[in-house]
Amino acid sequence: MPDTHAHNNSEPLVSVIIPAYNYGRFITQNLLGLFDQTYTNLEIIVVNDGSEDDTKERIEPFLKKICYVEQENHGVAIARNTGISYAHGDYILFVDADDILAPTVVDSQVRNLLQSADADMSICLSLQTQEPYTSAYIWPLKSDTYDVHICYSNITPPHTIMYKREVIEDIGGFTTAYKSLEDHEFLLRDRKS
């Protein structure tokens, strides 16, 4: 396996897990956005979930900078769980292959978690700009209380939440029975502790 992150012991390692299924047209821009992050202690794990397009070919120029895993198509939940099994990070961020992060996102998420020792996760805003939406919008909050909001709807896209590793371990990963809304079900589950 390639050396997928900078060895900087003073900064927490962030594992970025990218499930990819037939998203070759987006993956290059996705990876370039991660390489441009102001926070550099990253481990980028791409799980090619049985893509039948040019995803593999588009990833090839980046193989020395990422951890690349191929598997048969099993869906996003299993692809994320595969990524978790390869992750070494103190923090984990799930980024879908068609997402692009602003350059300071990872840095601000890490700072939030370092400054809030009690927090299990850090959530940032998401700007939706692709189809089927006709204009850009920021995901709305239904309540200023997390527990109330999460009961109304999925709180935010997966790429906006950075988790402490122990939270992922406590929850136990994604439930593979779900073909959609697996991220909402994940957030609704209580930690084991």
mmCIF file of C-alpha atoms in Angstrom, residues 54-166:
data_model
loop_
_atom_site.group_PDB
_atom_site.id
_atom_site.type_symbol
_atom_site.label_atom_id
_atom_site.label_comp_id
_atom_site.label_asym_id
_atom_site.label_seq_id
_atom_site.Cartn_x
_atom_site.Cartn_y
_atom_site.Cartn_z
ATOM 1 C CA ASP A 54 -13.408 5.158 -16.726
ATOM 2 C CA THR A 55 -13.108 5.719 -12.953
ATOM 3 C CA LYS A 56 -10.014 3.499 -12.672
ATOM 4 C CA GLU A 57 -8.237 5.149 -15.590
ATOM 5 C CA ARG A 58 -8.910 8.630 -14.204
ATOM 6 C CA ILE A 59 -7.540 7.634 -10.797
ATOM 7 C CA GLU A 60 -4.315 6.084 -12.154
ATOM 8 C CA PRO A 61 -2.291 9.361 -12.224
ATOM 9 C CA PHE A 62 -2.927 9.749 -8.473
ATOM 10 C CA LEU A 63 -2.105 6.221 -7.266
ATOM 11 C CA LYS A 64 1.121 7.286 -5.498
ATOM 12 C CA LYS A 65 -0.809 9.865 -3.462
ATOM 13 C CA ILE A 66 -3.807 7.786 -2.404
ATOM 14 C CA CYS A 67 -4.825 4.375 -1.112
ATOM 15 C CA TYR A 68 -6.836 2.758 -3.908
ATOM 16 C CA VAL A 69 -9.107 -0.231 -3.309
ATOM 17 C CA GLU A 70 -11.179 -2.095 -5.887
ATOM 18 C CA GLN A 71 -14.156 -4.289 -5.050
ATOM 19 C CA GLU A 72 -17.245 -5.697 -6.735
ATOM 20 C CA ASN A 73 -20.241 -3.391 -6.714
ATOM 21 C CA HIS A 74 -21.976 -3.690 -3.348
ATOM 22 C CA GLY A 75 -23.296 -0.169 -2.821
ATOM 23 C CA VAL A 76 -22.167 2.921 -0.986
ATOM 24 C CA ALA A 77 -22.634 1.559 2.558
ATOM 25 C CA ILE A 78 -20.277 -1.378 1.999
ATOM 26 C CA ALA A 79 -17.844 0.843 0.069
ATOM 27 C CA ARG A 80 -17.668 3.231 3.034
ATOM 28 C CA ASN A 81 -17.187 0.309 5.425
ATOM 29 C CA THR A 82 -14.352 -0.959 3.222
ATOM 30 C CA GLY A 83 -12.757 2.481 3.429
ATOM 31 C CA ILE A 84 -13.108 2.452 7.222
ATOM 32 C CA SER A 85 -11.234 -0.862 7.352
ATOM 33 C CA TYR A 86 -8.261 0.770 5.568
ATOM 34 C CA ALA A 87 -8.332 4.018 7.553
ATOM 35 C CA HIS A 88 -5.647 4.977 10.079
ATOM 36 C CA GLY A 89 -6.876 8.491 10.862
ATOM 37 C CA ASP A 90 -7.790 10.098 14.148
ATOM 38 C CA TYR A 91 -10.685 11.709 12.275
ATOM 39 C CA ILE A 92 -12.752 10.345 9.392
ATOM 40 C CA LEU A 93 -14.453 12.263 6.599
ATOM 41 C CA PHE A 94 -16.720 10.616 4.005
ATOM 42 C CA VAL A 95 -16.605 12.413 0.659
ATOM 43 C CA ASP A 96 -18.682 11.183 -2.266
ATOM 44 C CA ALA A 97 -16.907 11.072 -5.633
ATOM 45 C CA ASP A 98 -18.922 13.992 -7.038
ATOM 46 C CA ASP A 99 -18.199 16.322 -4.080
ATOM 47 C CA ILE A 100 -15.636 19.120 -4.137
ATOM 48 C CA LEU A 101 -14.374 20.574 -0.876
ATOM 49 C CA ALA A 102 -13.424 24.217 -0.454
ATOM 50 C CA PRO A 103 -9.675 24.477 0.351
ATOM 51 C CA THR A 104 -10.104 25.253 4.063
ATOM 52 C CA VAL A 105 -12.847 22.742 4.912
ATOM 53 C CA VAL A 106 -10.655 20.027 6.420
ATOM 54 C CA ASP A 107 -8.595 22.553 8.379
ATOM 55 C CA SER A 108 -11.667 24.202 9.882
ATOM 56 C CA GLN A 109 -13.224 20.829 10.767
ATOM 57 C CA VAL A 110 -10.039 19.665 12.529
ATOM 58 C CA ARG A 111 -9.789 22.957 14.433
ATOM 59 C CA ASN A 112 -13.422 22.623 15.553
ATOM 60 C CA LEU A 113 -12.781 19.139 16.928
ATOM 61 C CA LEU A 114 -9.529 20.129 18.626
ATOM 62 C CA GLN A 115 -11.213 23.092 20.314
ATOM 63 C CA SER A 116 -14.289 21.106 21.416
ATOM 64 C CA ALA A 117 -13.042 18.041 23.276
ATOM 65 C CA ASP A 118 -16.617 16.855 23.982
ATOM 66 C CA ALA A 119 -17.726 16.983 20.345
ATOM 67 C CA ASP A 120 -18.133 13.713 18.442
ATOM 68 C CA MET A 121 -18.226 15.432 15.064
ATOM 69 C CA SER A 122 -17.888 18.759 13.298
ATOM 70 C CA ILE A 123 -20.453 19.837 10.701
ATOM 71 C CA CYS A 124 -19.937 22.466 8.011
ATOM 72 C CA LEU A 125 -22.297 24.005 5.470
ATOM 73 C CA SER A 126 -22.905 22.459 2.061
ATOM 74 C CA LEU A 127 -23.652 24.351 -1.129
ATOM 75 C CA GLN A 128 -25.681 22.236 -3.574
ATOM 76 C CA THR A 129 -25.015 23.199 -7.194
ATOM 77 C CA GLN A 130 -25.729 20.147 -9.368
ATOM 78 C CA GLU A 131 -28.802 18.553 -10.865
ATOM 79 C CA PRO A 132 -31.599 18.005 -10.052
ATOM 80 C CA TYR A 133 -31.412 21.373 -8.289
ATOM 81 C CA THR A 134 -31.926 24.389 -10.523
ATOM 82 C CA SER A 135 -29.939 26.797 -8.369
ATOM 83 C CA ALA A 136 -27.360 26.695 -5.604
ATOM 84 C CA TYR A 137 -28.665 26.480 -2.085
ATOM 85 C CA ILE A 138 -27.377 25.767 1.397
ATOM 86 C CA TRP A 139 -28.945 22.801 3.188
ATOM 87 C CA PRO A 140 -31.466 24.248 5.643
ATOM 88 C CA LEU A 141 -31.597 23.486 9.349
ATOM 89 C CA LYS A 142 -34.996 22.444 10.716
ATOM 90 C CA SER A 143 -33.959 23.178 14.302
ATOM 91 C CA ASP A 144 -30.964 24.629 16.126
ATOM 92 C CA THR A 145 -30.943 21.464 18.271
ATOM 93 C CA TYR A 146 -29.199 18.515 16.618
ATOM 94 C CA ASP A 147 -31.457 15.817 18.141
ATOM 95 C CA VAL A 148 -34.592 17.612 16.916
ATOM 96 C CA HIS A 149 -33.220 18.377 13.467
ATOM 97 C CA ILE A 150 -32.043 14.832 12.764
ATOM 98 C CA CYS A 151 -35.575 13.524 13.397
ATOM 99 C CA TYR A 152 -36.975 15.832 10.704
ATOM 100 C CA SER A 153 -34.608 14.936 7.908
ATOM 101 C CA ASN A 154 -31.122 14.010 6.923
ATOM 102 C CA ILE A 155 -29.069 16.733 8.555
ATOM 103 C CA THR A 156 -26.596 17.343 5.745
ATOM 104 C CA PRO A 157 -24.645 15.505 3.036
ATOM 105 C CA PRO A 158 -21.983 13.044 4.269
ATOM 106 C CA HIS A 159 -19.033 15.190 3.139
ATOM 107 C CA THR A 160 -19.933 17.961 5.586
ATOM 108 C CA ILE A 161 -19.385 15.851 8.722
ATOM 109 C CA MET A 162 -15.990 14.970 10.161
ATOM 110 C CA TYR A 163 -16.128 12.283 12.857
ATOM 111 C CA LYS A 164 -13.756 11.289 15.593
ATOM 112 C CA ARG A 165 -12.569 7.778 14.794
ATOM 113 C CA GLU A 166 -13.928 6.335 18.051
#
